[in-house]
């Protein structure tokens, strides 16, 4: 940041810099606190976090030496938009707000830097929370943000015109838009876009003219990424290329999109009255009939919503945060009657360190024998979805939706268990992407998991003699311990009643002998158990290590 400051000005600023130290885990600034200082990291690392109302933390990025934060809020006033927490011990330089504003006034170039940095930080936070681009690693996201250019479109204007040459990829920052194409003299809706959605990548990927028009439904503020930048990012970052290619699998060029509820009002002509809605619907009988019947059914009659509600579903816990897709598919398989192992599903899904894609989930289900479809579904069609379905949750998580009613939905979260959520909350956090499934006879051949400990038996067989000796000693000790009540009875009935001192000596000697033998047998038993345990542990560890090291490299690179 100080590269904009001349030596003369820096000499005046240097006394204003206050050195501060923070330990691991300390919070440097807290979200919603007053913005009163500007910070520059000089050593260590810290994480910027966005904390949601339910306490969930959304990571925004890692700060390293030379990075700064706090300038945007300082220039505008107000409160902190994010929390910064130390990942290691951290040293910072801090400037108070009043001194910082004086610095901005004296160095106009710094003001421009502040505005640019604030815009980039706001874009990064927006993409993390609302867009699929939030899945990208931080370096990829930063490079993308640097290339984005803002643009605005008035309501009713065309953002993209069908037939034009390939142009920018657009990300909607504010507003809504719809994609459509002309068919037989009328507009056929292809997709509807809200904040965080992106479009325009198809023509860039295919090198073809625009396949559809995109109209601004409301006043729209978008971020544009020109074709050259898209190609450059795809070439440099495989993660960016993978995200765009996954998007290609979701296009269904011959399918007309249903009109979401929040777009219905804008679709009505300005002169249309309330009583004309029936007439308007009458002009589009196909969409209405599909909604009343089975909008997701295919030619084979699959993907029809069943009348019987699902009251319970077998829950499968995810192993880590990247395992949610595989665990969700395992729950779907169990619902259809086959307990397919999570390891097998993970292998079919090609689960990696960045999780599982929608296309991979559908492909894995198909290989197991289920019918599967990957779709983006409007909210108005939520009650008609065939269940259970795997849905994309909050832009970075897969969960199983298994019941929907007017007020609530029930989901199986691989990370949190079975949950009952208000339907309004679900509609806000659901991205619209879903994988639908149906049973086929091929699924009867799907291999089921059969966990067993049979592999341990050969190891136990090596120590069969020792284990039998331990068992014999245990029986002997148990038998001898039964003699103590007999000795006690003899003392009470014979020694005390008849005053037989000789018998007392005999009983005491017998008790002592039994006690010594019990102790020796117990020591021998513990020695044999320890002897067998050490060698059994070594043999099992050696066996598991050999199995682990013989796994293919793909097993390790995906974790």
Coordinates of C-alpha atoms in Angstrom, one line a residue:
X1 CA 0.0 0.0 0.0
X2 CA 2.9 2.4 0.8
X3 CA 4.2 2.2 -2.8
X4 CA 1.8 5.2 -3.5
X5 CA 3.4 7.3 -0.9
X6 CA 6.4 9.5 -1.7
X7 CA 9.5 9.5 0.5
X8 CA 8.5 13.0 1.8
X9 CA 5.0 11.9 2.8
X10 CA 6.3 8.6 4.2
X11 CA 8.6 10.5 6.5
X12 CA 5.5 12.2 8.0
X13 CA 3.6 8.9 8.2
X14 CA 6.2 6.8 9.8
X15 CA 5.7 8.2 13.3
X16 CA 1.9 7.5 13.0
X17 CA 2.5 3.7 12.5
X18 CA 1.9 1.8 15.7
X19 CA 3.5 -1.7 16.0
X20 CA 1.2 -4.4 17.6
X21 CA 1.6 -8.1 18.2
X22 CA -1.1 -10.8 18.2
X23 CA -0.8 -14.4 19.2
X24 CA -2.3 -17.4 17.4
X25 CA -6.1 -17.4 17.5
X26 CA -6.4 -13.7 18.5
X27 CA -9.0 -11.6 16.7
X28 CA -7.4 -8.5 15.2
X29 CA -10.7 -6.9 14.0
X30 CA -14.2 -8.3 14.6
X31 CA -17.2 -8.1 12.2
X32 CA -19.7 -5.3 13.0
X33 CA -17.3 -3.5 15.3
X34 CA -16.6 0.2 14.5
X35 CA -14.0 0.7 11.8
X36 CA -11.4 2.8 13.6
X37 CA -8.0 1.6 12.2
X38 CA -6.1 0.5 9.1
X39 CA -3.7 -2.5 9.3
X40 CA -0.7 -3.8 7.4
X41 CA 0.7 -7.3 8.2
X42 CA 4.4 -7.3 8.6
X43 CA 4.8 -10.9 9.7
X44 CA 2.7 -14.0 10.2
X45 CA -0.6 -15.1 8.6
X46 CA -4.2 -14.3 9.3
X47 CA -7.6 -15.4 7.9
X48 CA -10.4 -13.1 6.9
X49 CA -13.8 -14.5 7.7
X50 CA -17.5 -13.6 7.1
X51 CA -19.7 -14.7 10.1
X52 CA -23.3 -15.4 9.2
X53 CA -26.2 -14.8 11.5
X54 CA -26.3 -18.5 12.5
X55 CA -22.6 -18.4 13.5
X56 CA -21.3 -20.2 10.5
X57 CA -17.9 -18.9 9.2
X58 CA -17.3 -18.3 5.5
X59 CA -13.5 -18.0 4.8
X60 CA -12.7 -15.1 2.5
X61 CA -9.0 -15.5 2.2
X62 CA -5.6 -15.6 3.8
X63 CA -3.6 -12.5 4.6
X64 CA 0.2 -12.6 4.4
X65 CA 3.0 -10.2 5.1
X66 CA 2.5 -7.0 3.1
X67 CA -1.3 -7.4 2.9
X68 CA -3.5 -4.7 4.3
X69 CA -7.1 -4.5 5.4
X70 CA -9.5 -2.0 6.9
X71 CA -9.1 0.8 4.3
X72 CA -12.5 0.5 2.7
X73 CA -14.5 0.8 5.9
X74 CA -12.2 3.6 7.1
X75 CA -12.8 5.6 4.0
X76 CA -16.6 5.2 4.2
X77 CA -17.0 5.0 7.9
X78 CA -19.4 2.5 9.5
X79 CA -18.5 -0.9 10.8
X80 CA -16.2 -3.9 9.9
X81 CA -17.6 -6.1 7.2
X82 CA -15.5 -9.1 8.2
X83 CA -13.5 -10.7 11.0
X84 CA -9.7 -11.1 10.8
X85 CA -8.2 -13.9 13.0
X86 CA -4.6 -14.9 13.5
X87 CA -3.5 -18.2 12.0
X88 CA 0.0 -17.7 13.5
X89 CA 1.6 -15.2 15.7
X90 CA 1.2 -11.9 13.8
X91 CA 2.9 -8.5 13.8
X92 CA 1.0 -5.5 12.3
X93 CA 1.4 -1.8 11.7
X94 CA -1.8 0.1 12.6
X95 CA -2.9 3.7 11.7
X96 CA -5.8 5.3 13.4
X97 CA -8.8 6.4 11.3
X98 CA -8.2 10.1 11.7
X99 CA -4.6 9.8 10.6
X100 CA -5.5 7.5 7.7
X101 CA -8.1 9.9 6.3
X102 CA -5.5 12.7 6.5
X103 CA -3.2 10.5 4.6
X104 CA -5.8 9.8 1.9
X105 CA -6.5 13.6 1.6
X106 CA -2.8 14.3 1.0
X107 CA -2.1 11.4 -1.4
X108 CA -4.8 11.2 -4.1
X109 CA -3.2 8.1 -5.6
X110 CA -3.8 6.3 -2.3
X111 CA -7.5 7.2 -2.5
X112 CA -7.7 5.4 -5.8
X113 CA -6.0 2.4 -4.3
X114 CA -8.5 2.4 -1.4
X115 CA -11.4 2.4 -3.8
X116 CA -10.0 -0.4 -5.9
X117 CA -9.2 -2.5 -2.9
X118 CA -12.6 -2.0 -1.4
X119 CA -14.3 -3.0 -4.6
X120 CA -12.2 -6.2 -4.9
X121 CA -12.9 -7.1 -1.3
X122 CA -16.6 -6.6 -1.8
X123 CA -16.6 -8.7 -4.9
X124 CA -14.6 -11.5 -3.2
X125 CA -17.1 -11.5 -0.3
X126 CA -20.1 -11.5 -2.8
X127 CA -18.7 -14.4 -4.9
X128 CA -18.0 -16.5 -1.8
X129 CA -21.5 -16.1 -0.5
X130 CA -23.7 -16.1 -3.6
X131 CA -21.9 -17.6 -6.6
X132 CA -20.4 -21.0 -7.5
X133 CA -17.2 -19.2 -8.1
X134 CA -16.8 -19.2 -4.4
X135 CA -15.7 -22.8 -4.7
X136 CA -12.5 -21.7 -6.5
X137 CA -9.2 -21.5 -4.5
X138 CA -8.3 -18.1 -3.3
X139 CA -5.5 -17.5 -5.9
X140 CA -7.9 -18.3 -8.8
X141 CA -10.6 -16.1 -7.3
X142 CA -8.2 -13.2 -6.9
X143 CA -7.0 -13.5 -10.5
X144 CA -10.6 -13.6 -11.7
X145 CA -11.6 -10.5 -9.7
X146 CA -8.7 -8.5 -11.1
X147 CA -10.1 -9.1 -14.6
X148 CA -13.8 -8.4 -13.9
X149 CA -15.3 -5.2 -15.3
X150 CA -18.5 -3.6 -13.9
X151 CA -21.4 -2.9 -16.2
X152 CA -25.0 -1.9 -15.8
X153 CA -28.2 -2.7 -17.8
X154 CA -31.6 -1.1 -17.5
X155 CA -34.7 -3.1 -17.1
X156 CA -35.9 -4.6 -20.4
X157 CA -32.6 -4.1 -22.2
X158 CA -30.7 -7.0 -23.8
X159 CA -27.5 -8.1 -22.0
X160 CA -26.8 -10.7 -24.7
X161 CA -28.4 -10.9 -28.2
X162 CA -28.9 -14.3 -29.8
X163 CA -26.7 -14.7 -32.9
X164 CA -24.0 -12.2 -31.8
X165 CA -20.4 -13.2 -31.7
X166 CA -19.0 -14.6 -28.5
X167 CA -18.7 -12.0 -25.9
X168 CA -18.0 -11.6 -22.1
X169 CA -19.1 -14.0 -19.4
X170 CA -21.4 -12.1 -17.0
X171 CA -21.9 -12.5 -13.2
X172 CA -25.1 -10.9 -11.8
X173 CA -24.2 -8.7 -8.9
X174 CA -27.6 -7.1 -8.4
X175 CA -30.9 -7.7 -10.2
X176 CA -32.4 -10.5 -12.2
X177 CA -32.4 -11.7 -15.8
X178 CA -33.8 -14.3 -18.1
X179 CA -32.4 -16.3 -21.0
X180 CA -34.7 -17.0 -23.9
X181 CA -34.8 -18.0 -27.6
X182 CA -37.4 -17.5 -30.3
X183 CA -39.4 -20.5 -31.3
X184 CA -42.3 -20.3 -33.7
X185 CA -42.8 -16.7 -33.1
X186 CA -42.8 -16.8 -29.3
X187 CA -40.2 -16.6 -26.6
X188 CA -39.1 -19.9 -25.1
X189 CA -37.6 -19.4 -21.7
X190 CA -34.3 -21.3 -21.2
X191 CA -33.1 -20.1 -17.8
X192 CA -33.6 -17.4 -15.1
X193 CA -30.7 -15.8 -13.3
X194 CA -30.5 -14.1 -9.9
X195 CA -27.7 -12.6 -7.8
X196 CA -24.6 -14.7 -8.0
X197 CA -25.6 -16.6 -11.2
X198 CA -23.3 -16.4 -14.3
X199 CA -24.0 -16.8 -18.0
X200 CA -22.5 -16.3 -21.4
X201 CA -19.7 -18.9 -21.1
X202 CA -21.3 -21.3 -23.6
X203 CA -20.3 -19.4 -26.7
X204 CA -16.8 -18.9 -25.3
X205 CA -16.3 -22.6 -24.6
X206 CA -17.8 -23.7 -27.9
X207 CA -16.4 -20.8 -30.0
X208 CA -19.8 -20.3 -31.4
X209 CA -22.3 -17.3 -31.7
X210 CA -24.6 -16.5 -28.8
X211 CA -27.2 -19.4 -28.6
X212 CA -29.8 -17.3 -26.8
X213 CA -30.7 -13.8 -25.7
X214 CA -30.5 -12.6 -22.1
X215 CA -32.8 -9.8 -21.0
X216 CA -32.5 -7.7 -17.8
X217 CA -35.8 -8.3 -15.9
X218 CA -34.9 -5.6 -13.4
X219 CA -32.1 -3.0 -13.4
X220 CA -29.0 -5.1 -13.4
X221 CA -25.5 -4.5 -12.1
X222 CA -23.2 -7.2 -13.6
X223 CA -19.5 -8.0 -13.6
X224 CA -18.1 -8.9 -17.1
X225 CA -15.2 -11.2 -17.9
X226 CA -14.1 -10.9 -21.5
X227 CA -13.4 -14.0 -23.6
X228 CA -9.6 -13.5 -23.6
X229 CA -9.6 -13.4 -19.8
X230 CA -11.8 -16.5 -19.6
X231 CA -9.5 -18.5 -21.9
X232 CA -6.5 -17.3 -20.0
X233 CA -8.0 -18.4 -16.6
X234 CA -9.0 -21.7 -18.1
X235 CA -5.4 -22.3 -19.3
X236 CA -3.7 -21.2 -16.1
X237 CA -6.2 -22.7 -13.5
X238 CA -7.6 -26.2 -14.0
X239 CA -10.1 -25.5 -11.2
X240 CA -11.7 -22.7 -13.2
X241 CA -11.8 -24.9 -16.3
X242 CA -13.5 -27.7 -14.4
X243 CA -16.2 -25.4 -13.0
X244 CA -17.1 -24.2 -16.5
X245 CA -17.1 -27.7 -17.9
X246 CA -19.4 -28.9 -15.1
X247 CA -21.8 -26.1 -16.1
X248 CA -22.0 -27.5 -19.7
X249 CA -23.5 -30.7 -18.3
X250 CA -26.5 -28.7 -16.9
X251 CA -27.6 -27.2 -20.2
X252 CA -30.6 -28.7 -21.7
X253 CA -31.1 -26.7 -24.9
X254 CA -34.4 -28.3 -25.9
X255 CA -36.1 -27.9 -22.5
X256 CA -38.2 -24.9 -21.7
X257 CA -37.5 -23.5 -18.2
X258 CA -40.5 -23.1 -15.8
X259 CA -41.1 -19.6 -14.7
X260 CA -40.0 -19.1 -11.0
X261 CA -42.5 -17.4 -8.7
X262 CA -40.3 -14.3 -8.2
X263 CA -40.2 -13.7 -12.0
X264 CA -44.0 -14.1 -12.6
X265 CA -44.9 -10.5 -12.0
X266 CA -42.3 -9.2 -14.4
X267 CA -43.3 -11.6 -17.1
X268 CA -46.9 -10.1 -17.3
X269 CA -47.3 -7.4 -19.9
X270 CA -47.7 -3.9 -18.4
X271 CA -51.3 -3.6 -19.7
X272 CA -52.4 -7.0 -18.4
X273 CA -55.0 -6.9 -15.7
X274 CA -55.5 -9.4 -12.9
X275 CA -58.5 -11.0 -14.6
X276 CA -56.3 -11.6 -17.7
X277 CA -54.0 -14.1 -16.0
X278 CA -56.2 -17.0 -17.1
X279 CA -55.9 -15.9 -20.7
X280 CA -52.2 -15.5 -20.4
X281 CA -51.9 -19.0 -19.0
X282 CA -54.1 -20.3 -21.7
X283 CA -51.5 -19.2 -24.3
X284 CA -49.0 -21.6 -22.7
X285 CA -50.9 -24.8 -22.1
X286 CA -47.8 -27.0 -22.2
X287 CA -46.1 -25.5 -19.1
X288 CA -49.4 -25.6 -17.2
X289 CA -50.1 -29.2 -18.0
X290 CA -46.5 -30.2 -17.1
X291 CA -46.8 -28.6 -13.7
X292 CA -50.1 -30.3 -12.9
X293 CA -48.8 -33.7 -14.0
X294 CA -45.1 -34.8 -13.7
X295 CA -42.8 -32.1 -14.9
X296 CA -39.7 -34.2 -14.4
X297 CA -41.0 -37.5 -15.9
X298 CA -39.1 -38.8 -18.9
X299 CA -40.2 -41.0 -21.8
X300 CA -39.8 -44.2 -19.8
X301 CA -42.0 -42.9 -17.0
X302 CA -39.2 -42.5 -14.5
X303 CA -38.8 -39.5 -12.2
X304 CA -42.4 -39.3 -11.2
X305 CA -43.2 -38.0 -7.7
X306 CA -44.7 -40.8 -5.6
X307 CA -47.8 -40.3 -3.5
X308 CA -46.4 -41.8 -0.4
X309 CA -44.3 -39.4 1.7
X310 CA -40.9 -40.5 3.0
X311 CA -41.0 -40.3 6.8
X312 CA -37.5 -41.5 7.5
X313 CA -34.2 -42.1 5.7
X314 CA -31.1 -44.0 6.8
X315 CA -28.5 -41.4 7.6
X316 CA -24.8 -41.8 6.5
X317 CA -22.3 -39.5 8.2
X318 CA -19.6 -37.9 6.1
X319 CA -16.0 -38.6 6.9
X320 CA -14.8 -35.0 6.2
X321 CA -16.3 -31.8 4.6
X322 CA -15.4 -33.0 1.1
X323 CA -17.3 -36.3 1.5
X324 CA -20.8 -34.8 1.6
X325 CA -21.6 -35.8 -2.0
X326 CA -20.6 -39.4 -1.6
X327 CA -22.4 -39.7 1.7
X328 CA -25.6 -38.2 0.2
X329 CA -25.6 -40.7 -2.6
X330 CA -25.0 -43.5 -0.1
X331 CA -28.2 -42.4 1.7
X332 CA -30.1 -42.4 -1.6
X333 CA -28.9 -45.9 -2.4
X334 CA -30.0 -47.1 1.1
X335 CA -33.5 -45.6 0.4
X336 CA -33.8 -47.7 -2.7
X337 CA -32.8 -50.9 -0.8
X338 CA -29.0 -51.4 -1.3
X339 CA -26.4 -50.6 1.3
X340 CA -23.6 -49.7 -1.2
X341 CA -20.3 -49.0 0.6
X342 CA -19.2 -45.4 1.0
X343 CA -15.8 -46.4 -0.3
X344 CA -17.3 -47.7 -3.6
X345 CA -19.4 -44.6 -4.1
X346 CA -16.4 -42.3 -3.3
X347 CA -14.4 -44.1 -6.0
X348 CA -17.2 -43.8 -8.6
X349 CA -17.7 -40.1 -7.8
X350 CA -14.0 -39.4 -8.0
X351 CA -14.3 -37.5 -4.8
X352 CA -11.3 -35.1 -4.5
X353 CA -10.0 -32.4 -2.2
X354 CA -12.5 -30.0 -3.8
X355 CA -15.5 -32.3 -3.2
X356 CA -17.8 -33.9 -5.7
X357 CA -19.5 -32.3 -8.8
X358 CA -23.2 -32.7 -9.7
X359 CA -22.2 -34.4 -12.9
X360 CA -20.0 -36.9 -11.0
X361 CA -22.9 -37.7 -8.6
X362 CA -25.3 -38.5 -11.6
X363 CA -22.7 -40.6 -13.3
X364 CA -21.9 -42.6 -10.2
X365 CA -25.6 -43.3 -9.6
X366 CA -26.0 -44.4 -13.2
X367 CA -23.1 -46.8 -12.9
X368 CA -24.7 -48.3 -9.8
X369 CA -27.9 -48.9 -11.7
X370 CA -30.1 -46.0 -10.7
X371 CA -31.7 -43.6 -13.2
X372 CA -30.2 -40.1 -12.5
X373 CA -30.7 -36.6 -13.9
X374 CA -28.9 -33.3 -13.0
X375 CA -31.1 -30.2 -13.2
X376 CA -31.5 -26.7 -12.1
X377 CA -35.0 -26.4 -10.7
X378 CA -37.2 -23.4 -10.0
X379 CA -38.8 -22.9 -6.6
X380 CA -42.3 -23.3 -7.9
X381 CA -41.5 -26.9 -8.9
X382 CA -40.0 -27.8 -5.5
X383 CA -43.2 -29.6 -4.3
X384 CA -43.3 -31.7 -7.5
X385 CA -39.7 -33.0 -7.3
X386 CA -39.4 -36.8 -7.0
X387 CA -37.8 -37.6 -3.7
X388 CA -35.3 -38.3 -2.3
X389 CA -33.1 -35.9 -4.2
X390 CA -29.6 -34.6 -3.6
X391 CA -29.6 -30.7 -3.6
X392 CA -26.9 -28.1 -3.6
X393 CA -26.9 -26.2 -0.3
X394 CA -25.4 -22.8 0.3
X395 CA -23.2 -23.1 -2.7
X396 CA -20.7 -25.5 -1.1
X397 CA -22.5 -28.5 0.4
X398 CA -24.6 -31.5 -0.8
X399 CA -27.6 -32.7 1.3
X400 CA -30.5 -35.1 0.7
X401 CA -34.0 -33.7 0.5
X402 CA -36.6 -36.3 1.3
X403 CA -39.8 -34.5 2.3
X404 CA -41.5 -31.2 1.4
X405 CA -44.7 -29.7 2.8
X406 CA -46.3 -26.2 2.9
X407 CA -44.3 -25.0 5.9
X408 CA -41.2 -27.3 6.3
X409 CA -38.8 -29.5 4.5
X410 CA -36.9 -32.5 5.9
X411 CA -33.3 -33.1 4.9
X412 CA -30.5 -35.5 5.7
X413 CA -27.3 -33.5 6.2
X414 CA -24.2 -35.7 6.0
X415 CA -22.5 -33.4 8.4
X416 CA -25.3 -32.6 10.9
X417 CA -27.8 -35.4 10.7
X418 CA -31.6 -35.4 10.0
X419 CA -32.9 -31.9 10.1
X420 CA -36.3 -30.2 9.8
X421 CA -36.0 -26.7 8.2
X422 CA -38.5 -24.0 7.5
X423 CA -39.3 -24.1 3.8
X424 CA -38.5 -20.4 3.4
X425 CA -35.0 -20.9 4.8
X426 CA -34.5 -23.8 2.5
X427 CA -35.6 -21.8 -0.5
X428 CA -33.1 -19.0 0.4
X429 CA -30.1 -21.3 0.8
X430 CA -30.8 -23.8 -2.0
X431 CA -28.9 -22.9 -5.2
X432 CA -31.5 -24.6 -7.4
X433 CA -29.2 -27.4 -8.5
X434 CA -30.4 -30.9 -7.8
X435 CA -29.8 -34.6 -8.8
X436 CA -33.0 -36.6 -9.2
X437 CA -33.0 -40.4 -8.9
X438 CA -35.3 -43.4 -9.7
X439 CA -35.1 -47.1 -9.2
X440 CA -34.3 -49.5 -12.1
X441 CA -33.9 -53.3 -12.1
X442 CA -30.2 -52.8 -12.8
X443 CA -29.8 -51.4 -9.3
X444 CA -30.4 -54.9 -7.9
X445 CA -26.9 -55.8 -9.0
X446 CA -25.2 -53.0 -7.1
X447 CA -22.7 -54.4 -4.7
X448 CA -23.6 -54.0 -1.0
X449 CA -21.1 -53.4 1.7
X450 CA -20.5 -56.4 4.0
X451 CA -18.3 -55.2 6.8
X452 CA -16.7 -58.2 8.6
X453 CA -13.8 -59.0 10.9
X454 CA -12.9 -62.2 9.1
X455 CA -9.6 -60.7 8.1
X456 CA -8.6 -60.7 11.8
X457 CA -9.0 -64.5 12.2
X458 CA -5.7 -65.5 10.5
X459 CA -3.9 -63.3 13.0
X460 CA -5.7 -64.9 16.0
X461 CA -4.9 -68.4 14.6
X462 CA -1.1 -67.7 15.0
X463 CA -1.6 -67.4 18.8
X464 CA -4.2 -70.1 19.2
X465 CA -2.0 -72.1 21.8
X466 CA -1.4 -69.0 23.9
X467 CA -5.0 -68.0 23.8
X468 CA -6.0 -71.5 24.9
X469 CA -3.5 -71.3 27.8
X470 CA -5.0 -67.9 28.8
X471 CA -8.4 -69.4 28.7
X472 CA -7.3 -72.4 30.8
X473 CA -5.7 -70.1 33.4
X474 CA -8.8 -68.0 33.6
X475 CA -11.0 -71.1 34.2
X476 CA -8.6 -72.3 36.9
X477 CA -8.5 -68.9 38.7
X478 CA -12.3 -68.7 38.6
X479 CA -12.6 -72.2 40.1
X480 CA -10.0 -71.6 42.8
X481 CA -11.7 -68.4 43.8
X482 CA -14.8 -70.4 44.5
X483 CA -12.9 -72.2 47.4
X484 CA -12.8 -69.0 49.5
X485 CA -16.5 -69.2 50.4
X486 CA -16.0 -72.9 51.3
X487 CA -13.2 -72.0 53.6
X488 CA -15.3 -69.3 55.2
X489 CA -18.1 -71.8 55.8
X490 CA -15.7 -74.3 57.5
X491 CA -14.4 -71.6 59.8
X492 CA -17.9 -70.6 60.8
X493 CA -19.4 -74.1 61.1
X494 CA -16.5 -76.1 62.5
X495 CA -13.7 -73.9 63.9
X496 CA -15.9 -71.5 65.9
X497 CA -18.6 -74.0 66.9
X498 CA -16.3 -76.8 67.9
X499 CA -13.3 -74.7 68.8
X500 CA -11.1 -76.8 66.5
X501 CA -7.7 -74.9 66.4
X502 CA -6.1 -77.6 64.3
X503 CA -8.7 -77.3 61.6
X504 CA -8.2 -73.5 61.6
X505 CA -4.5 -73.9 60.9
X506 CA -5.3 -76.3 58.0
X507 CA -7.9 -73.9 56.5
X508 CA -5.5 -70.9 56.8
X509 CA -2.8 -72.9 55.0
X510 CA -5.2 -73.9 52.3
X511 CA -6.4 -70.3 51.8
X512 CA -2.8 -69.1 51.6
X513 CA -2.0 -71.8 49.0
X514 CA -5.0 -70.9 46.9
X515 CA -4.2 -67.2 47.1
X516 CA -0.6 -67.7 46.0
X517 CA -1.7 -69.9 43.1
X518 CA -4.4 -67.4 42.0
X519 CA -1.8 -64.6 42.0
X520 CA 0.7 -66.7 40.1
X521 CA -1.9 -67.7 37.6
X522 CA -3.1 -64.1 37.1
X523 CA 0.5 -62.9 36.5
X524 CA 1.0 -65.7 34.0
X525 CA -2.2 -64.9 32.3
X526 CA -1.4 -61.2 32.0
X527 CA 2.1 -62.0 30.7
X528 CA 0.7 -64.3 28.0
X529 CA -1.9 -61.6 27.1
X530 CA 0.7 -58.9 26.8
X531 CA 3.0 -61.2 24.8
X532 CA 0.2 -62.0 22.3
X533 CA -1.1 -58.4 22.2
X534 CA 2.2 -56.9 21.3
X535 CA 2.8 -59.4 18.5
X536 CA -0.8 -59.2 17.3
X537 CA -0.6 -55.4 17.2
X538 CA 2.6 -55.5 15.2
X539 CA 1.2 -58.1 12.7
X540 CA -2.0 -56.1 12.2
X541 CA -0.2 -52.8 11.8
X542 CA 2.2 -54.4 9.3
X543 CA -0.8 -55.8 7.3
X544 CA -2.7 -52.5 7.3
X545 CA 0.5 -50.6 6.3
X546 CA 1.1 -52.9 3.4
X547 CA -2.5 -52.6 2.2
X548 CA -2.3 -48.8 2.5
X549 CA 0.9 -48.5 0.6
X550 CA -0.3 -50.7 -2.1
X551 CA -3.3 -48.4 -2.9
X552 CA -3.1 -46.5 -6.2
X553 CA -1.8 -42.9 -6.1
X554 CA -5.3 -41.6 -7.0
X555 CA -6.4 -42.6 -3.5
X556 CA -3.9 -40.2 -1.9
X557 CA -4.2 -37.3 -4.4
X558 CA -8.0 -37.3 -3.9
X559 CA -7.6 -36.6 -0.2

